[in-house]
Amino acid sequence: MTDLSAPIKLDAMTMDGHSPGLALRSLVIGLTAFLTVVDLFATQAILPSLTRHYGVMPAAMSFAVNASTFGMAVASLVVGFFSPHINRRTGILLSLTLLAIPTGLLASAPNLAVFTALRIAQGVCMASAFALTLAYLGEQCSAVDAGGTFAAYITGNVASNLVGRLISAAVADSLGLAWNFYVFAALNLAGAALVYFTIQRVQPMHATMPATSPLAAMIAHWREPRLRAAFGIGFCILFAFIGTFTFVNFVLVRPPLSLGMMDLGLVYFVFLPSVITTLLAGRVASRLGTRSTIWGSLAVAGLGLPLMLAPHLSEVLTGMILVGVGTFFAQAAATGFVGQTAADNRGVASGTYLACYFSGGLVGTAVLGRLFDSFGWHACVAGVGVALAAAALLTFALKR
């Protein structure tokens, strides 16, 4: 049994050395992230099948699938607001347990409206666990370990994109759409079990209660130019990511590429390089600075956009790899920056950042979905490029 919190003191953020058991703790943190958000993007791998099943347009089905980001945005804000009063372990454990309920019910959703509502409920549970875990990490990790720890958590997120999509495509192809959701409900419960057996002792919340109210803290964070810019960068990152990896599925199954269900799932091995590179984000940001790291990441993602317009699979896959590596690296750097920059009320800061991040996903689905349906893939990719450019401009404000 691994106790993540026992050897870590709340004053660890001021320490100059590494906390004991960092490697094992990072592994468990990555697994927790994986099992928390594995449902979020896995359903994108079966978007064409769901579109046919419900008999709707690609934009409508994409909006329903990505409606989870609306629930995540709202829950991130609410959890961040009440974060000082929520026991981290209990909140994470309860969120992951409840997540299995809407996940399982998706197997029998009778229409698109019910499907959308269940995806929103999933988002609420996922974001609650996600925000509380980020707050926990911000409070419990030393300043030296913070970058690597946040990178480990985002790496688990990246891995969920790859493995989740592979599982979704394989299960749906062999057992049908319903069993796909039953399998992911079981993974949610596995995440709850992991938290139960790893996070055993957390410093009582009354010992760390902030002097200011959550609302005052949130207002103070928005008034801080660096944090405000980081919130905007998070919005743009998921806007770009959603636009790329939601609507490229429809491009991949249409001529001239014409991929089948299982082939579509295998395509998402494009996330494998991101699993490796994102682990380096904390170290790179420490050496080069957050601004240089994010600019470089966004440049890498931007290089992938024209490749995804090519008629050849190899070029499209290369473009997807570059966008994945760039956006996840930037996300890891921005997340770590928020955790280290917020002087206090880190739970509120993390919740606000995640609310902006997931709002970007919802807005990206709506805006880019309309562009895709009306003007095609080229217009959608152009919209992604605008989002990356906006993130690059906001990065100028990220000064130490």
mmCIF file of C-alpha atoms in Angstrom:
data_model
loop_
_atom_site.group_PDB
_atom_site.id
_atom_site.type_symbol
_atom_site.label_atom_id
_atom_site.label_comp_id
_atom_site.label_asym_id
_atom_site.label_seq_id
_atom_site.Cartn_x
_atom_site.Cartn_y
_atom_site.Cartn_z
ATOM 1 C CA MET A 1 0.000 0.000 0.000
ATOM 2 C CA THR A 2 1.368 3.382 -0.983
ATOM 3 C CA ASP A 3 0.561 6.380 1.179
ATOM 4 C CA LEU A 4 0.990 9.439 -1.012
ATOM 5 C CA SER A 5 0.443 12.049 1.598
ATOM 6 C CA ALA A 6 1.939 10.691 4.786
ATOM 7 C CA PRO A 7 5.554 11.724 4.111
ATOM 8 C CA ILE A 8 4.603 15.139 2.749
ATOM 9 C CA LYS A 9 4.077 18.191 4.919
ATOM 10 C CA LEU A 10 2.044 21.213 3.947
ATOM 11 C CA ASP A 11 5.079 23.427 4.265
ATOM 12 C CA ALA A 12 6.785 21.337 1.610
ATOM 13 C CA MET A 13 6.120 24.011 -0.982
ATOM 14 C CA THR A 14 8.831 26.092 0.632
ATOM 15 C CA MET A 15 11.387 23.306 0.696
ATOM 16 C CA ASP A 16 14.337 23.250 -1.677
ATOM 17 C CA GLY A 17 14.817 19.484 -1.791
ATOM 18 C CA HIS A 18 12.916 16.632 -3.370
ATOM 19 C CA SER A 19 10.202 14.937 -1.346
ATOM 20 C CA PRO A 20 10.814 11.277 -0.493
ATOM 21 C CA GLY A 21 9.204 8.615 -2.673
ATOM 22 C CA LEU A 22 8.810 11.009 -5.621
ATOM 23 C CA ALA A 23 9.062 8.373 -8.370
ATOM 24 C CA LEU A 24 6.436 6.057 -6.887
ATOM 25 C CA ARG A 25 4.185 8.976 -6.039
ATOM 26 C CA SER A 26 4.466 10.313 -9.603
ATOM 27 C CA LEU A 27 3.488 6.890 -10.967
ATOM 28 C CA VAL A 28 0.371 6.738 -8.803
ATOM 29 C CA ILE A 29 -0.475 10.354 -9.673
ATOM 30 C CA GLY A 30 -0.233 9.505 -13.371
ATOM 31 C CA LEU A 31 -2.474 6.449 -12.940
ATOM 32 C CA THR A 32 -5.001 8.517 -11.010
ATOM 33 C CA ALA A 33 -5.102 11.080 -13.816
ATOM 34 C CA PHE A 34 -5.489 8.315 -16.380
ATOM 35 C CA LEU A 35 -8.469 6.737 -14.624
ATOM 36 C CA THR A 36 -10.030 10.138 -13.902
ATOM 37 C CA VAL A 37 -10.286 11.404 -17.487
ATOM 38 C CA VAL A 38 -10.135 8.195 -19.525
ATOM 39 C CA ASP A 39 -13.817 8.709 -20.417
ATOM 40 C CA LEU A 40 -13.336 12.268 -21.640
ATOM 41 C CA PHE A 41 -11.926 11.719 -25.111
ATOM 42 C CA ALA A 42 -12.236 7.947 -25.550
ATOM 43 C CA THR A 43 -15.733 8.404 -27.002
ATOM 44 C CA GLN A 44 -14.249 10.466 -29.838
ATOM 45 C CA ALA A 45 -12.805 7.258 -31.292
ATOM 46 C CA ILE A 46 -16.347 6.012 -31.957
ATOM 47 C CA LEU A 47 -17.823 9.338 -33.089
ATOM 48 C CA PRO A 48 -18.655 8.136 -36.628
ATOM 49 C CA SER A 49 -20.445 5.074 -35.209
ATOM 50 C CA LEU A 50 -22.396 7.186 -32.708
ATOM 51 C CA THR A 51 -23.348 9.618 -35.486
ATOM 52 C CA ARG A 52 -24.844 6.757 -37.486
ATOM 53 C CA HIS A 53 -26.476 5.236 -34.391
ATOM 54 C CA TYR A 54 -28.349 8.431 -33.489
ATOM 55 C CA GLY A 55 -28.840 9.566 -37.089
ATOM 56 C CA VAL A 56 -27.507 13.117 -36.618
ATOM 57 C CA MET A 57 -24.986 15.465 -38.231
ATOM 58 C CA PRO A 58 -21.300 15.302 -37.199
ATOM 59 C CA ALA A 59 -21.439 18.691 -35.434
ATOM 60 C CA ALA A 60 -24.481 17.665 -33.354
ATOM 61 C CA MET A 61 -22.924 14.359 -32.267
ATOM 62 C CA SER A 62 -19.585 16.027 -31.568
ATOM 63 C CA PHE A 63 -21.290 18.638 -29.394
ATOM 64 C CA ALA A 64 -23.088 15.901 -27.443
ATOM 65 C CA VAL A 65 -19.890 13.912 -26.908
ATOM 66 C CA ASN A 66 -17.943 17.007 -25.861
ATOM 67 C CA ALA A 67 -20.763 18.301 -23.644
ATOM 68 C CA SER A 68 -18.760 16.743 -20.843
ATOM 69 C CA THR A 69 -16.526 19.810 -21.051
ATOM 70 C CA PHE A 70 -19.489 21.977 -19.990
ATOM 71 C CA GLY A 71 -19.946 19.874 -16.865
ATOM 72 C CA MET A 72 -16.219 20.015 -16.262
ATOM 73 C CA ALA A 73 -16.095 23.804 -16.600
ATOM 74 C CA VAL A 74 -18.947 24.308 -14.126
ATOM 75 C CA ALA A 75 -17.674 21.718 -11.658
ATOM 76 C CA SER A 76 -14.117 23.072 -11.802
ATOM 77 C CA LEU A 77 -15.357 26.524 -10.873
ATOM 78 C CA VAL A 78 -17.643 25.275 -8.076
ATOM 79 C CA VAL A 79 -15.043 22.904 -6.629
ATOM 80 C CA GLY A 80 -12.412 25.614 -6.831
ATOM 81 C CA PHE A 81 -14.729 28.026 -5.028
ATOM 82 C CA PHE A 82 -15.443 25.621 -2.167
ATOM 83 C CA SER A 83 -12.041 23.934 -2.307
ATOM 84 C CA PRO A 84 -10.884 25.120 1.147
ATOM 85 C CA HIS A 85 -13.832 23.308 2.729
ATOM 86 C CA ILE A 86 -13.503 20.004 0.834
ATOM 87 C CA ASN A 87 -11.440 17.111 2.139
ATOM 88 C CA ARG A 88 -9.215 16.159 -0.805
ATOM 89 C CA ARG A 89 -9.265 12.386 -0.378
ATOM 90 C CA THR A 90 -13.006 12.132 0.281
ATOM 91 C CA GLY A 91 -13.849 14.442 -2.617
ATOM 92 C CA ILE A 92 -11.680 12.597 -5.144
ATOM 93 C CA LEU A 93 -12.917 9.183 -3.997
ATOM 94 C CA LEU A 94 -16.592 10.187 -4.116
ATOM 95 C CA SER A 95 -16.241 11.846 -7.526
ATOM 96 C CA LEU A 96 -14.666 8.790 -9.152
ATOM 97 C CA THR A 97 -17.221 6.430 -7.607
ATOM 98 C CA LEU A 98 -20.169 8.508 -8.799
ATOM 99 C CA LEU A 99 -18.589 8.846 -12.254
ATOM 100 C CA ALA A 100 -19.309 5.185 -12.949
ATOM 101 C CA ILE A 101 -23.084 5.811 -12.812
ATOM 102 C CA PRO A 102 -23.562 8.129 -15.834
ATOM 103 C CA THR A 103 -20.845 6.206 -17.673
ATOM 104 C CA GLY A 104 -22.800 2.968 -17.378
ATOM 105 C CA LEU A 105 -26.114 4.649 -18.224
ATOM 106 C CA LEU A 106 -24.702 5.914 -21.532
ATOM 107 C CA ALA A 107 -24.979 2.335 -22.782
ATOM 108 C CA SER A 108 -28.768 2.672 -22.887
ATOM 109 C CA ALA A 109 -29.227 6.388 -23.677
ATOM 110 C CA PRO A 110 -32.406 6.456 -25.844
ATOM 111 C CA ASN A 111 -31.730 9.720 -27.670
ATOM 112 C CA LEU A 112 -29.211 12.482 -28.152
ATOM 113 C CA ALA A 113 -30.669 14.701 -25.420
ATOM 114 C CA VAL A 114 -30.246 12.005 -22.747
ATOM 115 C CA PHE A 115 -26.792 11.173 -24.106
ATOM 116 C CA THR A 116 -25.798 14.837 -23.792
ATOM 117 C CA ALA A 117 -27.124 15.103 -20.227
ATOM 118 C CA LEU A 118 -25.200 12.001 -19.165
ATOM 119 C CA ARG A 119 -22.010 13.353 -20.731
ATOM 120 C CA ILE A 120 -22.467 16.581 -18.741
ATOM 121 C CA ALA A 121 -22.889 14.508 -15.567
ATOM 122 C CA GLN A 122 -19.691 12.655 -16.422
ATOM 123 C CA GLY A 123 -17.933 15.984 -16.811
ATOM 124 C CA VAL A 124 -19.064 17.159 -13.381
ATOM 125 C CA CYS A 125 -17.624 14.061 -11.720
ATOM 126 C CA MET A 126 -14.394 14.052 -13.736
ATOM 127 C CA ALA A 127 -13.674 17.720 -13.105
ATOM 128 C CA SER A 128 -14.378 17.419 -9.394
ATOM 129 C CA ALA A 129 -11.750 14.696 -9.082
ATOM 130 C CA PHE A 130 -9.387 16.510 -11.445
ATOM 131 C CA ALA A 131 -9.569 19.883 -9.683
ATOM 132 C CA LEU A 132 -9.227 18.394 -6.197
ATOM 133 C CA THR A 133 -6.214 16.355 -7.273
ATOM 134 C CA LEU A 134 -4.504 19.419 -8.754
ATOM 135 C CA ALA A 135 -5.215 21.352 -5.551
ATOM 136 C CA TYR A 136 -3.837 18.450 -3.518
ATOM 137 C CA LEU A 137 -0.652 18.400 -5.595
ATOM 138 C CA GLY A 138 -0.214 22.155 -5.328
ATOM 139 C CA GLU A 139 -0.481 21.950 -1.542
ATOM 140 C CA GLN A 140 1.544 18.810 -0.928
ATOM 141 C CA CYS A 141 4.504 19.010 -3.320
ATOM 142 C CA SER A 142 7.747 20.868 -2.754
ATOM 143 C CA ALA A 143 8.670 23.708 -5.083
ATOM 144 C CA VAL A 144 11.404 21.539 -6.616
ATOM 145 C CA ASP A 145 9.024 18.634 -7.255
ATOM 146 C CA ALA A 146 6.032 20.684 -8.415
ATOM 147 C CA GLY A 147 6.897 20.894 -12.114
ATOM 148 C CA GLY A 148 7.608 17.180 -12.452
ATOM 149 C CA THR A 149 4.578 16.198 -10.399
ATOM 150 C CA PHE A 150 2.190 18.293 -12.463
ATOM 151 C CA ALA A 151 3.831 16.914 -15.614
ATOM 152 C CA ALA A 152 3.228 13.365 -14.332
ATOM 153 C CA TYR A 153 -0.440 14.182 -13.819
ATOM 154 C CA ILE A 154 -0.795 15.666 -17.309
ATOM 155 C CA THR A 155 1.102 12.665 -18.714
ATOM 156 C CA GLY A 156 -1.561 10.397 -17.238
ATOM 157 C CA ASN A 157 -4.086 12.601 -18.999
ATOM 158 C CA VAL A 158 -2.186 12.139 -22.274
ATOM 159 C CA ALA A 159 -2.026 8.380 -21.790
ATOM 160 C CA SER A 160 -5.786 8.283 -21.271
ATOM 161 C CA ASN A 161 -6.215 9.864 -24.702
ATOM 162 C CA LEU A 162 -4.239 7.064 -26.320
ATOM 163 C CA VAL A 163 -5.270 4.006 -24.326
ATOM 164 C CA GLY A 164 -8.850 5.190 -23.835
ATOM 165 C CA ARG A 165 -9.417 5.600 -27.554
ATOM 166 C CA LEU A 166 -7.821 2.233 -28.289
ATOM 167 C CA ILE A 167 -10.021 0.503 -25.722
ATOM 168 C CA SER A 168 -13.119 2.309 -26.983
ATOM 169 C CA ALA A 169 -12.504 1.399 -30.611
ATOM 170 C CA ALA A 170 -11.626 -2.222 -29.815
ATOM 171 C CA VAL A 171 -14.584 -2.857 -27.488
ATOM 172 C CA ALA A 172 -17.122 -1.121 -29.730
ATOM 173 C CA ASP A 173 -15.830 -2.990 -32.777
ATOM 174 C CA SER A 174 -15.954 -6.426 -31.134
ATOM 175 C CA LEU A 175 -18.748 -6.183 -28.542
ATOM 176 C CA GLY A 176 -20.837 -3.170 -29.601
ATOM 177 C CA LEU A 177 -21.398 0.379 -28.385
ATOM 178 C CA ALA A 178 -23.122 -0.573 -25.113
ATOM 179 C CA TRP A 179 -20.250 -2.676 -23.798
ATOM 180 C CA ASN A 180 -17.895 0.197 -24.515
ATOM 181 C CA PHE A 181 -19.537 2.240 -21.767
ATOM 182 C CA TYR A 182 -19.721 -0.671 -19.316
ATOM 183 C CA VAL A 183 -15.960 -1.170 -19.625
ATOM 184 C CA PHE A 184 -15.283 2.486 -18.897
ATOM 185 C CA ALA A 185 -17.590 2.411 -15.880
ATOM 186 C CA ALA A 186 -15.406 -0.390 -14.516
ATOM 187 C CA LEU A 187 -12.301 1.749 -15.118
ATOM 188 C CA ASN A 188 -13.896 4.588 -13.148
ATOM 189 C CA LEU A 189 -14.376 2.260 -10.185
ATOM 190 C CA ALA A 190 -10.765 1.123 -10.537
ATOM 191 C CA GLY A 191 -9.742 4.780 -10.190
ATOM 192 C CA ALA A 192 -11.768 5.071 -6.993
ATOM 193 C CA ALA A 193 -10.083 1.948 -5.635
ATOM 194 C CA LEU A 194 -6.653 3.360 -6.464
ATOM 195 C CA VAL A 195 -7.393 6.558 -4.537
ATOM 196 C CA TYR A 196 -8.786 4.566 -1.607
ATOM 197 C CA PHE A 197 -5.603 2.525 -1.252
ATOM 198 C CA THR A 198 -3.061 5.286 -1.961
ATOM 199 C CA ILE A 199 -4.245 8.564 -0.448
ATOM 200 C CA GLN A 200 -4.642 7.628 3.212
ATOM 201 C CA ARG A 201 -3.787 10.675 5.284
ATOM 202 C CA VAL A 202 -4.316 14.260 4.211
ATOM 203 C CA GLN A 203 -3.618 17.286 6.375
ATOM 204 C CA PRO A 204 -6.934 18.466 7.893
ATOM 205 C CA MET A 205 -8.470 21.270 5.884
ATOM 206 C CA HIS A 206 -8.937 23.532 8.914
ATOM 207 C CA ALA A 207 -5.167 23.773 9.200
ATOM 208 C CA THR A 208 -4.902 25.333 5.782
ATOM 209 C CA MET A 209 -8.011 27.505 5.651
ATOM 210 C CA PRO A 210 -7.225 30.768 3.856
ATOM 211 C CA ALA A 211 -7.822 34.129 5.470
ATOM 212 C CA THR A 212 -9.796 35.452 2.492
ATOM 213 C CA SER A 213 -13.073 34.149 1.099
ATOM 214 C CA PRO A 214 -13.010 32.007 -2.074
ATOM 215 C CA LEU A 215 -14.821 34.744 -4.011
ATOM 216 C CA ALA A 216 -12.242 37.336 -2.952
ATOM 217 C CA ALA A 217 -9.465 34.912 -3.866
ATOM 218 C CA MET A 218 -10.995 34.262 -7.293
ATOM 219 C CA ILE A 219 -11.285 37.994 -7.968
ATOM 220 C CA ALA A 220 -7.681 38.479 -6.858
ATOM 221 C CA HIS A 221 -6.533 35.730 -9.220
ATOM 222 C CA TRP A 222 -8.358 37.339 -12.152
ATOM 223 C CA ARG A 223 -6.724 40.675 -11.310
ATOM 224 C CA GLU A 224 -3.282 39.084 -11.468
ATOM 225 C CA PRO A 225 -2.151 39.574 -15.132
ATOM 226 C CA ARG A 226 -0.039 36.412 -15.187
ATOM 227 C CA LEU A 227 -2.815 34.172 -13.903
ATOM 228 C CA ARG A 228 -5.384 35.832 -16.143
ATOM 229 C CA ALA A 229 -3.171 35.141 -19.151
ATOM 230 C CA ALA A 230 -2.664 31.527 -18.037
ATOM 231 C CA PHE A 231 -6.442 31.067 -17.811
ATOM 232 C CA GLY A 232 -6.768 32.362 -21.375
ATOM 233 C CA ILE A 233 -3.999 30.059 -22.591
ATOM 234 C CA GLY A 234 -5.799 27.064 -21.093
ATOM 235 C CA PHE A 235 -8.983 28.111 -22.935
ATOM 236 C CA CYS A 236 -7.130 28.311 -26.250
ATOM 237 C CA ILE A 237 -5.251 25.024 -25.771
ATOM 238 C CA LEU A 238 -8.358 22.857 -25.381
ATOM 239 C CA PHE A 239 -10.159 24.881 -28.071
ATOM 240 C CA ALA A 240 -7.376 23.868 -30.480
ATOM 241 C CA PHE A 241 -7.128 20.284 -29.209
ATOM 242 C CA ILE A 242 -10.873 19.671 -29.470
ATOM 243 C CA GLY A 243 -10.994 21.143 -32.968
ATOM 244 C CA THR A 244 -8.239 18.842 -34.128
ATOM 245 C CA PHE A 245 -9.040 15.520 -32.522
ATOM 246 C CA THR A 246 -12.825 15.667 -32.715
ATOM 247 C CA PHE A 247 -13.349 16.507 -36.364
ATOM 248 C CA VAL A 248 -10.312 14.720 -37.787
ATOM 249 C CA ASN A 249 -12.197 11.484 -37.036
ATOM 250 C CA PHE A 250 -14.702 12.303 -39.784
ATOM 251 C CA VAL A 251 -11.865 13.107 -42.187
ATOM 252 C CA LEU A 252 -10.161 9.792 -41.456
ATOM 253 C CA VAL A 253 -13.231 7.661 -42.224
ATOM 254 C CA ARG A 254 -14.091 9.496 -45.455
ATOM 255 C CA PRO A 255 -12.371 9.085 -48.842
ATOM 256 C CA PRO A 256 -9.545 9.222 -49.692
ATOM 257 C CA LEU A 257 -8.388 7.852 -46.300
ATOM 258 C CA SER A 258 -11.451 5.631 -45.610
ATOM 259 C CA LEU A 259 -10.345 4.023 -42.346
ATOM 260 C CA GLY A 260 -12.433 1.402 -40.553
ATOM 261 C CA MET A 261 -13.410 1.374 -36.860
ATOM 262 C CA MET A 262 -10.396 -0.551 -35.569
ATOM 263 C CA ASP A 263 -8.010 1.318 -37.844
ATOM 264 C CA LEU A 264 -9.411 4.569 -36.469
ATOM 265 C CA GLY A 265 -8.590 3.411 -32.961
ATOM 266 C CA LEU A 266 -5.040 2.448 -33.932
ATOM 267 C CA VAL A 267 -4.536 5.909 -35.382
ATOM 268 C CA TYR A 268 -4.426 7.236 -31.836
ATOM 269 C CA PHE A 269 -1.008 5.777 -31.284
ATOM 270 C CA VAL A 270 -0.171 9.310 -32.406
ATOM 271 C CA PHE A 271 -0.484 10.182 -28.701
ATOM 272 C CA LEU A 272 2.389 7.855 -27.750
ATOM 273 C CA PRO A 273 5.122 10.483 -28.330
ATOM 274 C CA SER A 274 3.114 12.903 -26.185
ATOM 275 C CA VAL A 275 3.155 10.442 -23.270
ATOM 276 C CA ILE A 276 6.957 10.557 -23.359
ATOM 277 C CA THR A 277 7.528 14.247 -24.107
ATOM 278 C CA THR A 278 5.024 15.595 -21.580
ATOM 279 C CA LEU A 279 7.031 14.027 -18.754
ATOM 280 C CA LEU A 280 9.808 16.466 -19.653
ATOM 281 C CA ALA A 281 7.620 19.568 -19.471
ATOM 282 C CA GLY A 282 8.408 20.416 -15.853
ATOM 283 C CA ARG A 283 12.166 20.085 -16.379
ATOM 284 C CA VAL A 284 12.118 22.082 -19.617
ATOM 285 C CA ALA A 285 10.010 24.856 -18.069
ATOM 286 C CA SER A 286 12.425 25.059 -15.128
ATOM 287 C CA ARG A 287 15.400 25.482 -17.434
ATOM 288 C CA LEU A 288 13.966 27.594 -20.256
ATOM 289 C CA GLY A 289 11.167 29.379 -18.430
ATOM 290 C CA THR A 290 7.432 28.973 -18.887
ATOM 291 C CA ARG A 291 7.126 31.478 -21.719
ATOM 292 C CA SER A 292 9.788 29.904 -23.915
ATOM 293 C CA THR A 293 8.396 26.451 -23.198
ATOM 294 C CA ILE A 294 4.845 27.359 -24.181
ATOM 295 C CA TRP A 295 5.956 29.295 -27.275
ATOM 296 C CA GLY A 296 7.996 26.335 -28.449
ATOM 297 C CA SER A 297 5.105 23.953 -27.760
ATOM 298 C CA LEU A 298 2.618 26.077 -29.675
ATOM 299 C CA ALA A 299 5.046 26.360 -32.588
ATOM 300 C CA VAL A 300 5.303 22.556 -32.744
ATOM 301 C CA ALA A 301 1.502 22.269 -32.765
ATOM 302 C CA GLY A 302 1.241 24.923 -35.469
ATOM 303 C CA LEU A 303 3.640 23.002 -37.724
ATOM 304 C CA GLY A 304 1.231 20.071 -37.654
ATOM 305 C CA LEU A 305 -1.778 21.966 -38.995
ATOM 306 C CA PRO A 306 -0.882 22.122 -42.722
ATOM 307 C CA LEU A 307 0.121 18.445 -42.663
ATOM 308 C CA MET A 308 -3.396 17.447 -41.595
ATOM 309 C CA LEU A 309 -4.789 18.950 -44.780
ATOM 310 C CA ALA A 310 -2.821 16.503 -46.938
ATOM 311 C CA PRO A 311 -4.586 13.606 -48.741
ATOM 312 C CA HIS A 312 -2.058 11.039 -47.492
ATOM 313 C CA LEU A 313 -2.435 9.192 -44.189
ATOM 314 C CA SER A 314 1.241 9.424 -43.226
ATOM 315 C CA GLU A 315 1.205 13.215 -43.446
ATOM 316 C CA VAL A 316 -2.073 13.494 -41.533
ATOM 317 C CA LEU A 317 -0.720 11.256 -38.774
ATOM 318 C CA THR A 318 2.484 13.311 -38.553
ATOM 319 C CA GLY A 319 0.393 16.447 -38.207
ATOM 320 C CA MET A 320 -1.675 14.843 -35.441
ATOM 321 C CA ILE A 321 1.500 13.840 -33.593
ATOM 322 C CA LEU A 322 2.826 17.395 -33.705
ATOM 323 C CA VAL A 323 -0.458 18.917 -32.522
ATOM 324 C CA GLY A 324 -0.704 16.382 -29.706
ATOM 325 C CA VAL A 325 2.887 16.882 -28.524
ATOM 326 C CA GLY A 326 2.602 20.664 -28.707
ATOM 327 C CA THR A 327 -0.752 21.113 -26.983
ATOM 328 C CA PHE A 328 -0.079 18.660 -24.163
ATOM 329 C CA PHE A 329 3.368 20.120 -23.504
ATOM 330 C CA ALA A 330 1.879 23.609 -23.355
ATOM 331 C CA GLN A 331 -0.910 22.369 -21.079
ATOM 332 C CA ALA A 332 1.579 20.818 -18.647
ATOM 333 C CA ALA A 333 3.636 24.018 -18.544
ATOM 334 C CA ALA A 334 0.581 26.245 -18.058
ATOM 335 C CA THR A 335 -0.885 24.014 -15.338
ATOM 336 C CA GLY A 336 2.378 23.997 -13.423
ATOM 337 C CA PHE A 337 2.657 27.776 -13.811
ATOM 338 C CA VAL A 338 -0.763 28.328 -12.217
ATOM 339 C CA GLY A 339 0.051 26.005 -9.319
ATOM 340 C CA GLN A 340 3.312 27.813 -8.598
ATOM 341 C CA THR A 341 2.177 31.385 -9.287
ATOM 342 C CA ALA A 342 -0.922 31.462 -7.082
ATOM 343 C CA ALA A 343 0.446 32.708 -3.763
ATOM 344 C CA ASP A 344 -2.490 31.256 -1.832
ATOM 345 C CA ASN A 345 -5.865 29.620 -2.429
ATOM 346 C CA ARG A 346 -4.309 27.259 -4.942
ATOM 347 C CA GLY A 347 -7.504 25.206 -5.057
ATOM 348 C CA VAL A 348 -9.427 28.256 -6.244
ATOM 349 C CA ALA A 349 -6.710 29.057 -8.790
ATOM 350 C CA SER A 350 -6.648 25.493 -10.145
ATOM 351 C CA GLY A 351 -10.443 25.378 -10.337
ATOM 352 C CA THR A 352 -10.575 28.677 -12.206
ATOM 353 C CA TYR A 353 -7.907 27.527 -14.651
ATOM 354 C CA LEU A 354 -9.721 24.255 -15.321
ATOM 355 C CA ALA A 355 -13.043 26.068 -15.777
ATOM 356 C CA CYS A 356 -11.436 28.214 -18.474
ATOM 357 C CA TYR A 357 -9.678 25.200 -19.983
ATOM 358 C CA PHE A 358 -12.821 23.115 -20.324
ATOM 359 C CA SER A 359 -14.871 26.110 -21.465
ATOM 360 C CA GLY A 360 -12.434 26.347 -24.330
ATOM 361 C CA GLY A 361 -13.283 22.764 -25.257
ATOM 362 C CA LEU A 362 -17.012 23.455 -25.293
ATOM 363 C CA VAL A 363 -16.687 26.663 -27.285
ATOM 364 C CA GLY A 364 -14.257 24.977 -29.647
ATOM 365 C CA THR A 365 -16.725 22.178 -30.320
ATOM 366 C CA ALA A 366 -19.530 24.626 -31.085
ATOM 367 C CA VAL A 367 -17.525 27.084 -33.205
ATOM 368 C CA LEU A 368 -15.367 24.615 -35.079
ATOM 369 C CA GLY A 369 -18.281 22.219 -35.515
ATOM 370 C CA ARG A 370 -20.188 24.942 -37.327
ATOM 371 C CA LEU A 371 -17.149 25.680 -39.478
ATOM 372 C CA PHE A 372 -16.708 21.980 -40.252
ATOM 373 C CA ASP A 373 -20.334 21.424 -41.254
ATOM 374 C CA SER A 374 -20.575 24.641 -43.296
ATOM 375 C CA PHE A 375 -17.125 25.089 -44.831
ATOM 376 C CA GLY A 376 -15.242 21.831 -44.338
ATOM 377 C CA TRP A 377 -12.030 20.616 -42.754
ATOM 378 C CA HIS A 378 -9.822 23.418 -44.093
ATOM 379 C CA ALA A 379 -11.901 26.050 -42.270
ATOM 380 C CA CYS A 380 -11.813 23.985 -39.079
ATOM 381 C CA VAL A 381 -8.005 23.754 -39.203
ATOM 382 C CA ALA A 382 -7.813 27.523 -39.790
ATOM 383 C CA GLY A 383 -9.866 28.041 -36.629
ATOM 384 C CA VAL A 384 -7.409 25.860 -34.707
ATOM 385 C CA GLY A 385 -4.567 28.011 -36.004
ATOM 386 C CA VAL A 386 -6.256 31.168 -34.728
ATOM 387 C CA ALA A 387 -6.584 29.621 -31.250
ATOM 388 C CA LEU A 388 -2.892 28.675 -31.159
ATOM 389 C CA ALA A 389 -1.914 32.190 -32.247
ATOM 390 C CA ALA A 390 -4.071 33.702 -29.489
ATOM 391 C CA ALA A 391 -2.392 31.448 -26.903
ATOM 392 C CA ALA A 392 1.024 32.572 -28.151
ATOM 393 C CA LEU A 393 0.064 36.228 -27.704
ATOM 394 C CA LEU A 394 -1.210 35.618 -24.172
ATOM 395 C CA THR A 395 2.073 33.912 -23.269
ATOM 396 C CA PHE A 396 3.840 37.290 -23.331
ATOM 397 C CA ALA A 397 2.238 38.010 -19.940
ATOM 398 C CA LEU A 398 3.695 34.942 -18.209
ATOM 399 C CA LYS A 399 6.570 36.611 -16.397
ATOM 400 C CA ARG A 400 8.102 35.274 -13.192
#
